[in-house]
Amino acid sequence: MTRLIIWRHGNTDWNAAGRVQGQTDVPLNDLGRSQAATAARLIAGLEPSAIYSSDLLRARHTADALATLVKLPVTEDPRLRERHYGLFQGLTDPEIAEAHPEAFARWRGGDPDVGAEVERNDDVGKRVGESLREIAERHPGEVVVVATHGGAARQGFGDVLGWPSDVMSAIRPLQNCHWTELVDTPNRGWQLRAHNVGPWPEKAIPAPV
C-alpha cells in the first residue's frame, strides 16, 4: 500500500495578516518554524522513505524540518506550488472586495473560475495531481511526504481521487502544518484515509487564507 502524506506548510507573516499568498514567495515566521518542527516529529514516526516539496520557501522550509529528522533529501517540484491568485496576491479580503468585488464574490462563493487572473481550480488540480501520481509511481508501497500549500493540496488530492473541482469547495482547507493522507490499495485504488490531521486542536490554528 502506497501512502501519500500531503502536508501544508507552517504559518507565515502573510497568513497571520490575512494576506493572500498564492505564489508569492513568503517565508515561514517563528510560529511557522515551530509548527513545522512539532509536526515533523509526528510525521517522522510514519517512517517516510521520500520527501517532496513545492519550491516556494514556506513549503521547502517545512519539508526541511522533517528532512533533518529522518536524514532524507528533499526533491522540489514547482508543480506543487500554491494556486496562483493573480490580482489577489498580497491583498487582504477587504482589499480584494473593494478592488475586485465581482471576482471576490465568485471566489468566496466557490466558483472555480474566479477571473482577476486567478488560476482556475481545474488547472491547479491537474498540475498538482499529475505530480502526486508521478511521485506515487516512483515509490510503490512506500510512505511519501509531500510539502505543499492549502489550495494546492485540496485540489491536487481531489484530482487524484477523481473528484470534480467544484466538489472540493465542500472540503475544509488544511490548517497550517496539518496534512491529508491518501492510500493506494491494490483492490480499491486511491482512497482518502485522513484529512486535516495535525498536532493541535483545529480551533487553535487561524483559518487558512
GROMACS .gro file of C-alpha atoms in nm, residues 27-201:
model
  175
   27PRO     CA    1   0.899   3.251   0.420
   28LEU     CA    2   0.790   3.089   0.745
   29ASN     CA    3   0.777   3.308   1.053
   30ASP     CA    4   0.883   3.198   1.403
   31LEU     CA    5   0.546   3.035   1.467
   32GLY     CA    6   0.563   2.853   1.134
   33ARG     CA    7   0.909   2.716   1.206
   34SER     CA    8   0.789   2.594   1.546
   35GLN     CA    9   0.483   2.433   1.390
   36ALA     CA   10   0.698   2.260   1.128
   37ALA     CA   11   0.935   2.122   1.390
   38THR     CA   12   0.648   1.991   1.604
   39ALA     CA   13   0.459   1.833   1.314
   40ALA     CA   14   0.780   1.685   1.172
   41ARG     CA   15   0.832   1.484   1.488
   42LEU     CA   16   0.492   1.321   1.440
   43ILE     CA   17   0.536   1.258   1.069
   44ALA     CA   18   0.881   1.109   1.128
   45GLY     CA   19   0.704   0.832   1.320
   46LEU     CA   20   0.536   0.725   0.994
   47GLU     CA   21   0.884   0.630   0.867
   48PRO     CA   22   0.871   0.807   0.530
   49SER     CA   23   1.108   0.691   0.259
   50ALA     CA   24   1.099   1.010   0.049
   51ILE     CA   25   1.017   1.381   0.082
   52TYR     CA   26   0.898   1.613  -0.194
   53SER     CA   27   0.819   1.982  -0.177
   54SER     CA   28   0.694   2.284  -0.362
   55ASP     CA   29   0.985   2.510  -0.449
   56LEU     CA   30   0.832   2.803  -0.256
   57LEU     CA   31   1.022   2.879   0.065
   58ARG     CA   32   0.739   2.823   0.312
   59ALA     CA   33   0.685   2.468   0.186
   60ARG     CA   34   1.053   2.389   0.136
   61HIS     CA   35   1.148   2.501   0.487
   62THR     CA   36   0.860   2.296   0.629
   63ALA     CA   37   0.992   1.992   0.441
   64ASP     CA   38   1.344   2.065   0.566
   65ALA     CA   39   1.225   2.031   0.927
   66LEU     CA   40   1.131   1.671   0.854
   67ALA     CA   41   1.435   1.602   0.636
   68THR     CA   42   1.664   1.697   0.923
   69LEU     CA   43   1.499   1.440   1.149
   70VAL     CA   44   1.480   1.147   0.909
   71LYS     CA   45   1.802   1.217   0.716
   72LEU     CA   46   1.639   1.224   0.373
   73PRO     CA   47   1.689   1.467   0.083
   74VAL     CA   48   1.407   1.692  -0.034
   75THR     CA   49   1.309   1.686  -0.402
   76GLU     CA   50   1.148   2.008  -0.526
   77ASP     CA   51   0.869   2.016  -0.784
   78PRO     CA   52   0.727   2.354  -0.894
   79ARG     CA   53   0.400   2.182  -0.991
   80LEU     CA   54   0.333   2.160  -0.616
   81ARG     CA   55   0.313   2.539  -0.585
   82GLU     CA   56   0.003   2.707  -0.448
   83ARG     CA   57  -0.272   2.826  -0.678
   84HIS     CA   58  -0.173   3.150  -0.849
   85TYR     CA   59  -0.409   3.411  -0.713
   86GLY     CA   60  -0.345   3.672  -0.978
   87LEU     CA   61  -0.455   4.021  -0.879
   88PHE     CA   62  -0.548   3.900  -0.529
   89GLN     CA   63  -0.192   3.822  -0.423
   90GLY     CA   64  -0.069   4.039  -0.137
   91LEU     CA   65  -0.416   4.170  -0.054
   92THR     CA   66  -0.650   4.108   0.240
   93ASP     CA   67  -1.014   4.011   0.195
   94PRO     CA   68  -1.144   4.368   0.249
   95GLU     CA   69  -0.888   4.500  -0.002
   96ILE     CA   70  -0.990   4.240  -0.260
   97ALA     CA   71  -1.359   4.308  -0.204
   98GLU     CA   72  -1.301   4.677  -0.266
   99ALA     CA   73  -1.072   4.643  -0.568
  100HIS     CA   74  -1.234   4.339  -0.737
  101PRO     CA   75  -1.587   4.300  -0.597
  102GLU     CA   76  -1.725   4.068  -0.865
  103ALA     CA   77  -1.423   3.837  -0.864
  104PHE     CA   78  -1.421   3.839  -0.484
  105ALA     CA   79  -1.786   3.729  -0.474
  106ARG     CA   80  -1.715   3.447  -0.719
  107TRP     CA   81  -1.415   3.334  -0.516
  108ARG     CA   82  -1.595   3.332  -0.182
  109GLY     CA   83  -1.894   3.164  -0.350
  110GLY     CA   84  -1.677   2.871  -0.457
  111ASP     CA   85  -1.677   2.949  -0.830
  112PRO     CA   86  -1.384   2.756  -0.985
  113ASP     CA   87  -1.335   3.032  -1.245
  114VAL     CA   88  -1.281   3.348  -1.042
  115GLY     CA   89  -1.131   3.582  -1.302
  116ALA     CA   90  -0.889   3.859  -1.196
  117GLU     CA   91  -0.603   3.646  -1.336
  118VAL     CA   92  -0.662   3.381  -1.066
  119GLU     CA   93  -0.564   3.029  -1.175
  120ARG     CA   94  -0.862   2.801  -1.239
  121ASN     CA   95  -0.919   2.528  -0.983
  122ASP     CA   96  -0.927   2.266  -1.259
  123ASP     CA   97  -0.580   2.371  -1.370
  124VAL     CA   98  -0.447   2.363  -1.013
  125GLY     CA   99  -0.587   2.015  -0.962
  126LYS     CA  100  -0.441   1.882  -1.285
  127ARG     CA  101  -0.085   2.006  -1.226
  128VAL     CA  102  -0.071   1.905  -0.859
  129GLY     CA  103  -0.249   1.576  -0.922
  130GLU     CA  104  -0.005   1.494  -1.201
  131SER     CA  105   0.285   1.550  -0.964
  132LEU     CA  106   0.127   1.340  -0.687
  133ARG     CA  107   0.062   1.046  -0.919
  134GLU     CA  108   0.416   1.056  -1.056
  135ILE     CA  109   0.557   1.065  -0.703
  136ALA     CA  110   0.346   0.764  -0.605
  137GLU     CA  111   0.461   0.571  -0.913
  138ARG     CA  112   0.824   0.626  -0.811
  139HIS     CA  113   0.762   0.492  -0.459
  140PRO     CA  114   0.518   0.197  -0.473
  141GLY     CA  115   0.439   0.052  -0.134
  142GLU     CA  116   0.618   0.334   0.050
  143VAL     CA  117   0.525   0.630   0.270
  144VAL     CA  118   0.600   0.959   0.094
  145VAL     CA  119   0.562   1.310   0.236
  146VAL     CA  120   0.473   1.598   0.005
  147ALA     CA  121   0.505   1.951   0.147
  148THR     CA  122   0.277   2.190  -0.036
  149HIS     CA  123   0.004   2.452   0.020
  150GLY     CA  124  -0.359   2.463   0.131
  151GLY     CA  125  -0.532   2.520  -0.202
  152ALA     CA  126  -0.284   2.310  -0.396
  153ALA     CA  127  -0.324   2.017  -0.155
  154ARG     CA  128  -0.703   2.022  -0.170
  155GLN     CA  129  -0.734   2.045  -0.546
  156GLY     CA  130  -0.447   1.801  -0.600
  157PHE     CA  131  -0.578   1.521  -0.383
  158GLY     CA  132  -0.924   1.574  -0.532
  159ASP     CA  133  -0.778   1.522  -0.878
  160VAL     CA  134  -0.606   1.200  -0.768
  161LEU     CA  135  -0.935   1.072  -0.625
  162GLY     CA  136  -1.125   1.172  -0.939
  163TRP     CA  137  -1.345   1.423  -0.760
  164PRO     CA  138  -1.465   1.728  -0.961
  165SER     CA  139  -1.302   2.055  -0.860
  166ASP     CA  140  -1.635   2.210  -0.762
  167VAL     CA  141  -1.691   1.930  -0.509
  168MET     CA  142  -1.366   2.022  -0.337
  169SER     CA  143  -1.511   2.353  -0.217
  170ALA     CA  144  -1.708   2.145   0.036
  171ILE     CA  145  -1.381   2.011   0.185
  172ARG     CA  146  -1.235   2.228   0.459
  173PRO     CA  147  -0.884   2.354   0.370
  174LEU     CA  148  -0.585   2.226   0.559
  175GLN     CA  149  -0.473   2.424   0.862
  176ASN     CA  150  -0.107   2.527   0.883
  177CYS     CA  151   0.117   2.220   0.922
  178HIS     CA  152  -0.176   1.977   0.901
  179TRP     CA  153  -0.192   1.704   0.641
  180THR     CA  154  -0.411   1.481   0.428
  181GLU     CA  155  -0.334   1.112   0.384
  182LEU     CA  156  -0.413   0.923   0.063
  183VAL     CA  157  -0.359   0.548   0.025
  184ASP     CA  158  -0.338   0.346  -0.296
  185THR     CA  159  -0.451  -0.012  -0.238
  186PRO     CA  160  -0.436  -0.300  -0.487
  187ASN     CA  161  -0.809  -0.368  -0.476
  188ARG     CA  162  -0.966  -0.026  -0.421
  189GLY     CA  163  -0.724   0.217  -0.581
  190TRP     CA  164  -0.685   0.564  -0.429
  191GLN     CA  165  -0.874   0.640  -0.111
  192LEU     CA  166  -0.888   0.932   0.134
  193ARG     CA  167  -0.768   0.793   0.466
  194ALA     CA  168  -0.747   1.111   0.676
  195HIS     CA  169  -0.779   1.487   0.638
  196ASN     CA  170  -0.668   1.789   0.844
  197VAL     CA  171  -0.454   1.580   1.076
  198GLY     CA  172  -0.209   1.769   1.296
  199PRO     CA  173  -0.064   1.816   1.642
  200TRP     CA  174  -0.305   2.088   1.761
  201PRO     CA  175  -0.680   2.117   1.802
   0.00000   0.00000   0.00000
